[in-house]
Coordinates of C-alpha atoms in Angstrom, one line a residue:
M28 CA -10.8 -31.0 6.6
S29 CA -12.8 -27.6 5.8
L30 CA -10.5 -24.7 4.7
F31 CA -11.3 -22.7 7.6
E32 CA -9.8 -25.8 10.1
K33 CA -6.8 -26.0 7.7
H34 CA -6.3 -22.4 8.1
N35 CA -7.6 -22.0 11.5
E36 CA -3.8 -21.7 13.3
T37 CA -3.0 -18.9 11.2
L38 CA -6.1 -17.1 11.9
T39 CA -6.2 -17.2 15.4
R40 CA -2.7 -16.3 15.6
A41 CA -3.6 -13.2 13.3
L42 CA -6.7 -12.2 15.6
E43 CA -4.0 -12.1 18.6
E44 CA -1.6 -9.9 16.9
I45 CA -3.9 -7.1 15.5
K46 CA -4.3 -6.4 19.4
N47 CA -0.7 -6.8 20.4
R48 CA 0.7 -4.9 17.3
G49 CA 4.0 -6.5 17.6
Y50 CA 6.2 -8.1 15.2
W51 CA 4.8 -11.5 13.3
S52 CA 4.1 -12.4 9.9
P53 CA 3.4 -16.1 8.8
Y54 CA 5.0 -15.5 5.6
F55 CA 8.5 -16.1 4.8
E56 CA 9.9 -12.8 3.3
I57 CA 13.2 -14.8 2.3
P58 CA 13.1 -16.1 -1.6
S59 CA 14.2 -19.5 0.1
S60 CA 14.4 -22.7 -1.9
K61 CA 14.0 -24.4 1.2
V62 CA 10.7 -22.6 2.1
Y63 CA 9.0 -22.0 -1.3
G64 CA 10.6 -25.0 -2.9
E65 CA 13.5 -26.3 -4.8
G66 CA 13.7 -24.6 -8.7
K67 CA 10.8 -22.2 -7.8
K68 CA 12.8 -19.2 -8.8
E69 CA 14.1 -20.8 -12.2
E70 CA 10.4 -21.8 -12.6
S71 CA 9.1 -18.6 -11.9
I72 CA 11.5 -17.2 -14.2
N73 CA 10.8 -19.2 -17.1
S74 CA 6.9 -18.7 -16.5
F75 CA 7.6 -15.4 -17.0
K76 CA 9.6 -15.2 -20.0
G77 CA 6.9 -17.8 -21.4
Q78 CA 4.3 -14.6 -20.8
L79 CA 6.0 -12.1 -22.8
N80 CA 4.6 -11.1 -26.0
N81 CA 1.4 -13.4 -25.4
R82 CA -1.9 -13.7 -24.3
Y83 CA -2.8 -13.9 -20.6
E84 CA -5.3 -16.2 -20.3
I85 CA -7.7 -16.2 -17.3
K86 CA -10.5 -18.8 -17.2
G87 CA -14.0 -17.7 -17.3
L88 CA -12.8 -14.2 -18.7
D89 CA -13.6 -15.2 -22.1
T90 CA -13.3 -12.9 -25.2
D91 CA -11.8 -12.0 -28.3
K92 CA -10.5 -8.6 -27.0
Y93 CA -7.2 -8.5 -25.5
L94 CA -5.5 -4.9 -24.4
G95 CA -1.8 -4.5 -22.8
A96 CA 0.9 -2.3 -23.2
E97 CA 3.4 -3.0 -20.1
T98 CA 6.6 -1.7 -20.0
S99 CA 9.6 -3.1 -18.0
P100 CA 11.3 -0.3 -16.4
Y101 CA 14.5 -2.3 -17.0
G102 CA 14.2 -1.7 -20.2
F103 CA 11.7 -3.5 -22.4
D104 CA 8.0 -4.2 -23.5
L105 CA 6.0 -7.0 -21.9
G106 CA 4.3 -7.5 -24.6
I107 CA 1.5 -9.1 -22.7
T108 CA -2.3 -8.9 -23.5
Y109 CA -5.2 -9.5 -21.0
P110 CA -9.0 -10.4 -21.4
S111 CA -11.1 -7.1 -21.8
I112 CA -14.5 -7.9 -20.7
P113 CA -17.1 -5.0 -21.0
A114 CA -17.6 -2.9 -17.9
D115 CA -21.5 -3.5 -17.7
T116 CA -20.9 -7.4 -17.9
L117 CA -18.5 -7.6 -15.4
V118 CA -20.8 -5.6 -13.2
E119 CA -23.7 -8.2 -13.9
N120 CA -21.5 -11.4 -13.3
S121 CA -20.2 -9.9 -9.9
K122 CA -23.7 -9.1 -8.8
K123 CA -24.8 -12.7 -9.3
A124 CA -21.6 -14.3 -7.8
M125 CA -21.8 -12.1 -4.8
N126 CA -25.7 -13.1 -4.2
Q127 CA -24.3 -16.5 -3.6
W128 CA -21.1 -15.5 -2.0
K129 CA -23.0 -13.4 0.5
K130 CA -25.3 -16.9 1.9
I131 CA -21.9 -18.6 2.7
S132 CA -21.1 -18.6 6.4
L133 CA -18.3 -16.3 7.8
D134 CA -16.1 -19.2 8.5
E135 CA -16.3 -20.6 5.1
R136 CA -15.9 -17.4 3.5
A137 CA -12.8 -16.9 5.9
G138 CA -11.2 -20.0 5.1
I139 CA -11.7 -19.5 1.0
C140 CA -10.0 -16.1 1.6
L141 CA -7.1 -17.9 3.6
E142 CA -6.7 -20.5 1.0
I143 CA -6.4 -17.7 -1.3
L144 CA -3.8 -16.2 0.8
D145 CA -1.9 -19.4 0.8
R146 CA -1.8 -20.0 -2.9
I147 CA -0.7 -16.4 -3.4
N148 CA 2.3 -16.9 -1.0
K149 CA 3.2 -20.4 -2.6
R150 CA 3.5 -18.6 -6.1
S151 CA 5.7 -15.4 -4.2
F152 CA 8.4 -16.2 -6.9
E153 CA 6.1 -15.4 -9.9
I154 CA 4.3 -12.4 -8.0
A155 CA 8.0 -11.1 -7.6
N156 CA 9.3 -10.9 -11.7
A157 CA 5.5 -9.4 -11.9
V158 CA 5.9 -6.9 -9.6
M159 CA 9.5 -5.9 -10.6
H160 CA 9.0 -5.9 -14.0
T161 CA 5.9 -3.6 -14.1
T162 CA 7.1 -1.4 -10.8
G163 CA 10.9 -1.2 -11.3
Q164 CA 11.2 -2.1 -7.6
P165 CA 14.7 -4.3 -7.4
Y166 CA 14.3 -7.7 -7.0
M167 CA 14.4 -8.3 -3.2
M168 CA 12.3 -5.6 -2.9
A169 CA 9.6 -7.1 -5.2
F170 CA 9.6 -10.4 -3.5
Q171 CA 9.3 -9.1 -0.4
A172 CA 6.9 -6.1 -0.5
G173 CA 5.1 -7.7 -3.5
G174 CA 4.7 -11.0 -2.3
P175 CA 4.9 -11.9 1.6
H176 CA 4.9 -8.6 2.8
A177 CA 1.3 -7.6 0.7
Q178 CA 0.0 -11.1 1.9
D179 CA 0.3 -9.9 5.9
R180 CA -1.5 -6.7 4.8
G181 CA -4.0 -8.8 3.2
L182 CA -4.2 -11.1 6.2
E183 CA -4.5 -8.4 8.9
A184 CA -7.5 -7.1 7.3
L185 CA -8.9 -10.1 6.7
A186 CA -8.6 -10.6 10.5
Y187 CA -10.2 -7.3 11.2
A188 CA -13.2 -8.4 9.2
Y189 CA -13.8 -11.2 10.8
K190 CA -13.2 -10.3 14.3
Q191 CA -16.0 -7.6 13.9
L192 CA -18.4 -9.9 12.1
A193 CA -17.9 -12.7 14.4
D194 CA -18.7 -10.3 17.1
I195 CA -22.0 -9.9 15.8
P196 CA -24.7 -12.8 16.8
T197 CA -26.6 -14.4 14.1
E198 CA -30.0 -15.0 16.4
S199 CA -30.7 -13.1 19.4
V200 CA -33.6 -13.1 21.7
F201 CA -35.2 -9.9 23.1
T202 CA -37.2 -10.5 26.8
K203 CA -38.5 -7.2 28.8
P204 CA -39.9 -7.5 31.7
T205 CA -43.5 -5.5 31.9
G206 CA -44.8 -6.2 35.6
R207 CA -45.0 -8.9 38.2
D208 CA -48.4 -10.1 37.0
N209 CA -47.9 -9.6 33.2
P210 CA -45.7 -11.8 30.9
P211 CA -42.6 -10.5 29.4
I212 CA -42.8 -8.8 25.9
V213 CA -40.3 -11.7 24.1
V214 CA -39.1 -11.0 20.1
N215 CA -37.2 -13.3 18.6
K216 CA -34.3 -11.7 16.3
K217 CA -32.1 -12.9 13.3
L218 CA -29.2 -10.7 12.7
R219 CA -27.9 -10.9 9.1
V220 CA -24.4 -9.1 7.5
A221 CA -25.4 -7.3 4.3
P222 CA -22.1 -6.6 1.6
R223 CA -22.4 -3.3 0.6
G224 CA -21.8 -4.3 -3.4
I225 CA -19.4 -4.4 -5.5
S226 CA -15.9 -3.4 -4.5
L227 CA -13.6 -1.6 -6.9
I228 CA -10.2 -1.4 -6.3
I229 CA -8.0 0.9 -8.4
T230 CA -4.3 0.0 -8.3
C231 CA -1.3 2.3 -8.5
S232 CA 1.9 1.6 -10.4
T233 CA 4.2 1.2 -7.9
F234 CA 3.0 -0.8 -5.3
P235 CA -0.1 -2.8 -6.8
T236 CA 0.0 -5.9 -4.3
W237 CA 1.0 -4.4 -1.3
N238 CA -1.5 -1.2 -1.5
S239 CA -4.6 -3.6 -2.7
Y240 CA -4.6 -6.5 -0.8
S241 CA -6.0 -5.1 2.1
A242 CA -8.8 -4.2 0.2
L243 CA -9.4 -7.2 -1.5
F244 CA -9.7 -9.5 1.5
A245 CA -11.6 -6.7 3.8
S246 CA -14.3 -6.8 1.0
L247 CA -14.4 -10.4 0.5
V248 CA -14.4 -11.7 4.0
T249 CA -17.4 -9.0 4.5
G250 CA -19.3 -10.5 1.5
N251 CA -18.7 -8.2 -1.3
S252 CA -17.2 -9.1 -4.7
I253 CA -14.7 -7.7 -6.7
I254 CA -13.5 -6.0 -9.5
Y255 CA -9.9 -5.0 -9.8
K256 CA -8.9 -2.1 -12.0
P257 CA -5.0 -2.4 -12.6
H258 CA -3.0 0.5 -13.3
R259 CA -2.1 0.4 -17.0
N260 CA 1.4 -0.4 -16.6
G261 CA 0.7 -2.7 -13.4
I262 CA -1.5 -5.4 -14.7
L263 CA 0.4 -8.5 -14.4
P264 CA 0.7 -8.9 -10.9
I265 CA -3.3 -8.3 -10.6
A266 CA -3.9 -10.7 -13.4
L267 CA -2.1 -13.3 -11.1
T268 CA -4.0 -12.3 -8.1
V269 CA -7.2 -12.7 -9.9
E270 CA -6.5 -15.8 -11.5
I271 CA -5.5 -17.4 -7.9
A272 CA -8.5 -16.3 -6.6
R273 CA -10.8 -17.8 -8.9
E274 CA -9.2 -20.9 -9.0
V275 CA -9.8 -21.3 -5.4
L276 CA -13.1 -20.0 -5.8
E277 CA -14.4 -22.7 -8.5
E278 CA -12.4 -25.5 -6.8
N279 CA -15.0 -24.4 -3.7
G280 CA -18.2 -24.3 -5.5
V281 CA -18.1 -20.4 -5.6
C282 CA -18.9 -18.3 -9.0
P283 CA -15.4 -17.2 -10.0
D284 CA -16.8 -14.4 -11.2
L285 CA -16.6 -12.9 -7.4
V286 CA -13.5 -12.0 -8.4
S287 CA -12.5 -10.4 -11.7
M288 CA -10.7 -7.1 -13.4
I289 CA -11.5 -4.9 -15.9
I290 CA -8.8 -4.0 -18.7
S291 CA -10.2 -1.2 -20.8
D292 CA -8.6 1.3 -23.6
D293 CA -12.3 3.5 -23.1
R294 CA -11.6 6.1 -20.3
T295 CA -15.5 7.1 -20.6
E296 CA -16.3 3.5 -19.6
T297 CA -14.2 3.2 -16.6
Q298 CA -15.2 6.4 -15.5
N299 CA -18.9 5.2 -15.7
L300 CA -18.0 2.3 -13.8
V301 CA -16.6 4.6 -11.0
K302 CA -20.0 6.1 -10.8
N303 CA -22.1 3.0 -11.5
K304 CA -24.8 2.7 -8.6
A305 CA -24.1 -1.3 -8.1
V306 CA -20.4 -0.1 -7.2
K307 CA -20.5 0.8 -3.3
I308 CA -17.1 0.5 -2.7
I309 CA -14.2 2.0 -4.2
D310 CA -10.2 1.7 -2.8
F311 CA -7.9 4.0 -4.6
T312 CA -4.0 4.6 -4.4
G313 CA -2.5 7.4 -6.5
S314 CA -2.3 11.1 -7.5
T315 CA -4.3 13.6 -5.3
S316 CA -6.1 14.7 -8.5
F317 CA -7.7 11.4 -9.5
G318 CA -8.5 10.7 -5.8
D319 CA -10.2 13.9 -5.3
W320 CA -12.2 13.3 -8.3
L321 CA -13.3 9.9 -7.1
E322 CA -14.4 11.3 -3.7
D323 CA -16.5 14.0 -5.7
N324 CA -17.9 11.6 -8.1
A325 CA -19.0 8.4 -6.5
P326 CA -21.4 9.5 -4.2
Q327 CA -23.0 6.0 -4.0
A328 CA -19.9 4.6 -2.6
N329 CA -17.8 4.7 0.3
V330 CA -14.3 5.8 -1.2
Y331 CA -11.1 4.9 0.5
T332 CA -7.8 6.7 -0.7
E333 CA -4.3 7.1 -0.3
K334 CA -3.3 9.9 -2.3
A335 CA 0.0 12.0 -2.5
G336 CA 1.6 13.8 0.7
V337 CA 4.4 15.6 1.6
N338 CA 6.6 13.5 3.8
C339 CA 9.0 15.7 6.0
L340 CA 12.3 14.7 8.5
I341 CA 13.5 17.5 11.1
V342 CA 17.1 18.0 11.8
D343 CA 17.9 19.2 15.3
N344 CA 20.4 19.3 17.8
Y345 CA 21.6 15.3 17.9
D346 CA 24.6 13.9 18.9
N347 CA 24.9 11.1 16.3
L348 CA 25.0 12.4 13.0
K349 CA 26.9 9.6 11.5
G350 CA 24.0 7.4 12.4
M351 CA 21.2 9.7 11.3
T352 CA 23.2 10.3 8.1
R353 CA 23.5 6.3 7.5
N354 CA 19.9 5.6 8.4
M355 CA 19.0 8.8 6.1
S356 CA 20.7 7.9 3.0
M357 CA 19.1 4.5 2.9
A358 CA 15.6 5.9 3.5
L359 CA 16.1 8.7 0.9
S360 CA 17.6 6.3 -1.7
L361 CA 15.3 3.1 -1.5
Y362 CA 13.4 2.0 -4.6
S363 CA 14.4 5.6 -5.9
S364 CA 12.0 7.3 -3.5
Q365 CA 9.1 6.1 -5.6
M366 CA 7.4 5.5 -2.1
C367 CA 4.3 7.1 -0.8
T368 CA 6.1 7.0 2.7
A369 CA 9.5 8.3 1.5
P370 CA 10.8 11.5 2.8
Q371 CA 11.5 14.3 0.7
N372 CA 11.6 17.6 2.9
I373 CA 14.8 18.1 5.5
F374 CA 14.3 20.8 7.7
I375 CA 17.2 22.2 9.2
P376 CA 18.0 25.3 10.9
K377 CA 20.2 27.9 8.9
D378 CA 22.6 28.3 11.8
G379 CA 23.0 24.6 11.8
V380 CA 22.7 22.3 14.7
V381 CA 24.9 21.5 17.9
S382 CA 26.1 17.6 18.2
N383 CA 27.7 16.5 21.2
G384 CA 28.7 19.9 22.2
E385 CA 29.8 21.3 18.9
K386 CA 28.2 23.6 16.4
V387 CA 27.7 22.0 12.8
S388 CA 26.9 24.5 10.1
F389 CA 23.7 23.8 7.8
D390 CA 26.2 23.5 4.9
E391 CA 28.0 20.5 7.0
V392 CA 24.9 18.8 7.9
A393 CA 23.8 19.1 4.0
S394 CA 27.7 17.7 3.2
M395 CA 27.2 14.9 5.3
I396 CA 23.8 13.8 3.9
A397 CA 24.8 14.5 0.3
G398 CA 28.3 12.0 1.2
S399 CA 26.2 9.6 3.1
V400 CA 23.8 9.1 0.0
E401 CA 27.1 8.9 -2.3
K402 CA 28.9 6.7 -0.5
L403 CA 26.0 4.0 -0.4
L404 CA 25.4 4.3 -4.0
S405 CA 29.2 4.2 -4.7
V406 CA 29.6 0.6 -5.8
D407 CA 26.9 0.1 -9.0
E408 CA 25.8 -3.3 -8.1
R409 CA 24.9 -2.2 -4.8
A410 CA 23.4 0.7 -5.6
T411 CA 20.8 -0.9 -8.3
E412 CA 19.7 -3.5 -5.6
I413 CA 18.9 -0.2 -3.8
L414 CA 17.4 1.9 -6.3
G415 CA 15.7 -0.1 -8.7
A416 CA 14.3 1.4 -11.8
I417 CA 12.7 4.7 -12.6
Q418 CA 9.1 3.9 -12.8
N419 CA 8.2 6.3 -15.8
S420 CA 9.8 9.5 -17.8
E421 CA 8.1 12.0 -15.3
I422 CA 10.3 11.4 -12.8
C423 CA 12.9 11.3 -14.9
Q424 CA 11.9 14.9 -16.7
R425 CA 11.4 15.7 -12.4
V426 CA 15.2 14.6 -11.6
E427 CA 16.5 16.2 -14.6
E428 CA 15.0 19.8 -13.9
A429 CA 15.1 19.7 -10.1
G430 CA 18.5 22.2 -10.5
N431 CA 15.5 24.7 -11.4
I432 CA 14.7 24.5 -7.8
G433 CA 17.1 25.6 -6.2
E434 CA 21.4 25.3 -5.4
V435 CA 22.1 21.1 -6.2
I436 CA 23.8 19.8 -3.7
L437 CA 24.2 16.3 -5.2
E438 CA 24.5 15.4 -8.8
S439 CA 21.8 12.7 -9.8
K440 CA 24.2 10.0 -11.8
E441 CA 22.6 7.4 -14.5
I442 CA 23.7 3.7 -13.2
K443 CA 24.0 1.0 -15.4
H444 CA 22.4 -2.7 -14.4
P445 CA 24.4 -5.1 -15.0
M446 CA 22.0 -7.6 -16.5
F447 CA 19.5 -5.5 -17.9
E448 CA 21.5 -2.9 -20.0
N449 CA 18.3 -0.7 -20.9
A450 CA 17.2 0.3 -17.5
T451 CA 16.5 3.6 -16.1
I452 CA 18.4 4.0 -13.3
K453 CA 19.2 7.4 -11.4
T454 CA 20.6 8.4 -7.8
P455 CA 19.0 10.8 -5.9
V456 CA 19.6 14.5 -6.3
I457 CA 19.4 16.3 -3.4
V458 CA 18.7 20.5 -3.5
K459 CA 19.1 23.5 -1.0
I460 CA 16.3 26.2 -0.9
S461 CA 14.7 28.5 1.7
A462 CA 11.9 27.9 4.4
E463 CA 10.7 30.7 2.0
D464 CA 10.2 29.1 -1.3
K465 CA 7.0 27.4 -0.3
D466 CA 5.8 26.9 -3.8
K467 CA 8.5 24.7 -4.1
Y468 CA 8.5 22.8 -1.1
H469 CA 4.6 22.4 -0.6
N470 CA 4.7 20.0 -3.8
E471 CA 5.0 16.3 -3.7
H472 CA 8.4 16.0 -6.1
F473 CA 7.6 11.7 -6.6
G474 CA 10.6 10.2 -6.9
P475 CA 14.7 10.6 -6.3
V476 CA 14.5 14.6 -5.5
I477 CA 15.2 15.4 -1.9
L478 CA 14.8 18.9 -1.0
L479 CA 17.2 20.4 1.9
I480 CA 15.2 23.5 3.6
E481 CA 16.8 26.3 5.6
T482 CA 14.5 27.4 8.3
E483 CA 15.2 30.6 10.4
S484 CA 15.5 28.6 13.9
R485 CA 14.6 25.5 15.7
E486 CA 11.2 26.9 16.1
D487 CA 10.4 27.8 12.6
T488 CA 11.1 24.3 11.6
L489 CA 8.4 23.3 13.7
A490 CA 6.2 25.9 12.3
V491 CA 6.9 25.4 8.7
W492 CA 6.9 21.6 9.2
Q493 CA 3.4 21.9 11.0
E494 CA 2.0 24.1 8.1
T495 CA 3.0 21.3 5.6
I496 CA 1.7 18.7 6.7
E497 CA -2.0 20.7 7.4
L498 CA -2.0 21.9 4.2
H499 CA -0.9 18.9 2.2
G500 CA -0.9 16.0 4.6
A501 CA 1.8 13.2 4.8
I502 CA 1.9 9.6 5.7
T503 CA 5.2 9.9 7.4
A504 CA 7.2 12.2 8.9
G505 CA 10.9 11.9 10.9
V506 CA 13.0 13.7 13.6
Y507 CA 16.6 13.8 14.9
T508 CA 16.9 15.5 18.1
S509 CA 18.8 15.0 21.4
D510 CA 16.4 17.5 23.5
E511 CA 13.7 15.4 25.3
E512 CA 11.5 18.9 25.2
Y513 CA 11.6 19.7 21.5
L514 CA 11.1 16.1 20.9
K515 CA 7.7 16.4 23.1
K516 CA 6.6 19.3 20.7
V517 CA 7.5 17.3 17.6
E518 CA 5.3 14.8 18.8
D519 CA 2.4 16.7 19.9
I520 CA 2.3 18.7 16.4
A521 CA 2.5 14.9 14.8
I522 CA -0.5 13.8 17.2
D523 CA -2.0 17.0 16.3
E524 CA -1.8 16.4 12.3
K525 CA -2.2 12.8 12.3
V526 CA 1.1 11.7 11.1
N527 CA 3.0 9.1 11.9
L528 CA 6.3 9.7 13.4
S529 CA 9.7 8.0 13.3
V530 CA 12.3 9.4 15.9
N531 CA 16.1 8.9 15.9
L532 CA 16.3 5.8 13.9
T533 CA 19.6 5.0 13.1
G534 CA 19.8 1.1 12.9
H535 CA 18.1 -1.0 10.4
V536 CA 14.4 0.7 10.2
L537 CA 13.6 3.3 8.3
M538 CA 10.7 5.8 8.2
N539 CA 9.8 4.3 5.0
H540 CA 8.8 1.2 6.3
S541 CA 5.3 0.3 7.3
A542 CA 4.6 -3.4 8.5
A543 CA 1.4 -5.0 8.8
F544 CA 0.6 -6.1 12.5
T545 CA 2.8 -3.3 13.9
D546 CA 2.1 -0.2 11.9
F547 CA -1.1 1.4 10.8
H548 CA -0.3 2.4 7.5
A549 CA -1.3 6.1 7.1
T550 CA -3.7 7.4 10.3
G551 CA -6.6 8.5 7.5
D552 CA -6.9 11.5 9.0
N553 CA -4.8 14.0 6.9
K554 CA -5.1 15.2 3.2
A555 CA -2.5 12.5 2.3
A556 CA -5.1 9.4 3.2
N557 CA -8.7 9.1 4.3
C558 CA -7.8 5.7 5.6
A559 CA -5.4 3.5 7.2
L560 CA -4.3 -0.2 6.7
S561 CA -5.4 -1.6 8.3
N562 CA -7.9 -1.1 11.5
D563 CA -11.5 -1.4 12.4
N564 CA -12.5 1.9 10.2
F565 CA -11.4 0.0 7.4
V566 CA -13.9 -2.5 7.3
S567 CA -16.9 -1.1 8.9
G568 CA -18.1 0.6 6.0
R569 CA -18.1 -2.8 3.8
Y570 CA -21.1 -4.0 5.5
S571 CA -24.4 -3.7 7.3
V572 CA -26.2 -5.4 9.6
V573 CA -30.1 -5.9 9.2
T574 CA -32.1 -6.9 11.9
I575 CA -35.2 -9.4 11.2
K576 CA -37.6 -9.9 14.2
R577 CA -40.9 -11.3 15.1
D578 CA -42.8 -12.0 17.9
A579 CA -41.8 -15.2 19.4

């Protein structure tokens, strides 16, 4: 049985679900021993401990130079070093491997990619430990977002790529009538998919697998080779991914150099790699400054970026403030707001809102929000599993200096982790400012810094919200209102500014959530991101179609 046949049921269902946009996942999101095997969690922990302070060897990536200096946000150095191969060598090896890969049939490429995903899924416990101790995500999130949810995103992009290429015939016959007494013009045509070239994937420090698997599998299925450039503090999850992919490729007679990674201590080397004429696709998640630099300095490549945005919530007249603040408290606290989808700015009219016919002042709404966050995080053991750990020292500094922004409504406090005494864990700080302080809320304060912003009126809320998105972009937005006419205005602005909108969420779903096969992550049409995960546009720039024709 071929790999395509082995995984065809999964692919067929994925092709259906990208049209339905409902809920579906083939990868079980709970770390269950019944699904993943007895003892797998314990094995993964032992494997992780065995990797600490050692070289991470990857077959075929042979070198005398090893680099790495990752630090776990839970308070210890990983001490793992990884093979550092010169960029020029990686490029040459990648080109050779791609020459073989592009000649393989679409079904065979898809089958191999599906097998890579399946192997990655089987090692989800290992991925979870790697993600947890590089990003600071709490364990359950690291397992889900770093494992099955990331795999869902990879499969979604794979399905979009397969669908597009499967619709292109490999051969056609052009027959044009020329009149009753003349023979038709007949031309035989061959249509060949040509990959763009090397695909460079530059990962972020917070969601290295979730934000990169779409690019990995969209590029592979369309015939391109891959060079990963992991964030310096997020190498381990990518090393595992590269290792698994190379194993599957080699087992199936494909040169494993199709998937590699660059670990370099030379900034010039990596900048030159970005500009290398063989690098035709770049995927990046991270800061606006570097995303802008990539877009300006890699004219030879199609550059897909997700950069910083300013996500906003609107609080309007709403009858379920208790449900609102309960949902909002989790959205503000989850992974210490170290998510591209987390809300930062909360706009509230200075005269307050109406709830169930009664006036509720700005300060009362602010107190309800702060109180709900405080209650959610009041038990340390629960709080640590919601907050995770702070990923870098700049975020800590941002939290500590939040009092310089405005009036502190809720102080941040440090929490001790029951298992990792040196972990850096901070609850959100909530600050009150005015809508006139645009220099303060028109920036992304990445991490658990929440701004409650007094607007002049409900209409002013709409104006300042729209201006914020227009100038700085956003991945998500949210609104709480019981006024359907007001909601229509909010929806119109969301459509005009191309931002995904959550309305009156009070249950388990948060505005932070973005799931494959149902949510298009970002719209690709505001300043926060120039692409969406995943849709046809995310795939179509990764290949060309070359037609070869001759007289019949």
